[in-house]
Amino acid sequence: DAGVTQSPTHLIKTRGQQVTLRCSPKSGHDTVSWYQQALGQGPQFIFQYYEEEERQRGNFPDRFSGHQFPNYSSELNVNALLLGDSALYLCASSRLGGGETYEQYFGPGTRLTVT
Amino acid sequence: DAKTTQPNSMESNEEEPVHLPCNHSTISGTDYIHWYRQLPSQGPEYVIHGLTSNVNNRMASLAIAEDRKSSTLILHRATLRDAAVYYCTPNAGGTSYGKLTFGQGTILTVHP
């Protein structure tokens, strides 16, 4: 089992550009969440996808959007990049169970640098 | 969202027990308490979770206060590999399921 995989590992973009980050969940998982982690801070929840729909969202602007595919993989898109978007972007997968809570498995992250 | 408060840093010697506290006084009655740790250059790793009762697994133990306003992660014998940032985070159920709210976490240093 490969666990949660993310691509690319590192990315450098220019202010104003658009970026797409990709995530493949752990086998058997159907829910994907995205987090942004600035240097020295804890991860901040961006949004969560389940059954190809955005299920809940954190306090992030509409420039941040996502998608989930039928195979449960997911993309995070960020438009009109700002310098402040420079961060580690983490993908986490889990299994959505009725009434129970399950641990989330995180990928290694994509380091985005905006210049 | 429930807020958590943790010490910025703690230190331990190898082979000694470590008790990492977390205050979560605003937690709701249905929120589970999850602990994750993040080793350098890695994504967070699940450690343990609980609702009301104390919990044990192969990695650690979790002691939850009777009023659920605080909890303590216990590493019974710290190793150098346990040096990481430790986060406690409420994990809501229902429609907010899976939304983890991370604070600053506790940086644990383990001395040989």
Coordinates of N, CA and C in Angstrom, one line a residue, chain A residues 1 8 10 14 26 32 43 46-47 55 59 68 73-74 86 96 101 103 108 112-113:
Chain A
D1 N 0.9 -1.2 0.0 CA 0.0 0.0 0.0 C 0.9 1.2 0.0
P8 N 3.2 17.7 -7.5 CA 4.7 17.5 -7.4 C 5.2 17.6 -6.0
H10 N 7.8 19.7 -5.1 CA 8.1 21.1 -5.0 C 7.6 21.8 -6.3
T14 N 5.1 32.1 -10.2 CA 5.2 33.5 -10.1 C 3.8 34.1 -9.7
K26 N -5.0 7.0 0.2 CA -4.7 5.6 0.6 C -5.8 4.7 0.1
V32 N -11.1 13.0 0.8 CA -9.8 13.7 0.7 C -10.0 15.1 1.3
P43 N -1.1 23.0 10.4 CA -1.9 23.0 9.2 C -3.3 23.6 9.3
I46 N -8.4 23.5 4.4 CA -8.9 24.3 3.3 C -10.3 23.8 2.9
F47 N -10.4 22.5 2.5 CA -11.7 21.9 2.2 C -11.6 20.4 2.2
R55 N -17.5 18.9 0.5 CA -18.4 18.6 1.6 C -18.3 19.7 2.7
N59 N -11.8 28.6 6.0 CA -11.8 30.0 5.8 C -10.8 30.4 4.7
Q68 N -12.7 16.2 -7.0 CA -12.4 14.8 -6.7 C -12.9 14.0 -7.9
S73 N -9.2 10.2 -6.3 CA -8.1 11.1 -6.3 C -8.6 12.6 -6.3
S74 N -7.7 13.5 -6.0 CA -8.2 14.9 -5.9 C -7.2 15.9 -6.4
S86 N 2.5 30.9 -0.5 CA 3.7 30.1 -0.3 C 3.5 29.3 1.0
L96 N -15.0 7.8 5.3 CA -16.1 8.4 6.0 C -17.1 7.3 6.5
T101 N -15.5 8.0 13.9 CA -14.4 8.9 13.4 C -13.2 8.1 13.2
E103 N -9.0 7.9 11.8 CA -7.8 8.7 11.6 C -7.6 9.1 10.2
P108 N 3.1 13.5 2.1 CA 4.2 14.2 2.4 C 4.1 15.7 2.1
L112 N 5.0 24.7 -2.1 CA 4.7 25.7 -3.1 C 5.5 27.0 -2.8
T113 N 6.2 27.5 -3.7 CA 6.9 28.8 -3.5 C 6.4 29.8 -4.5

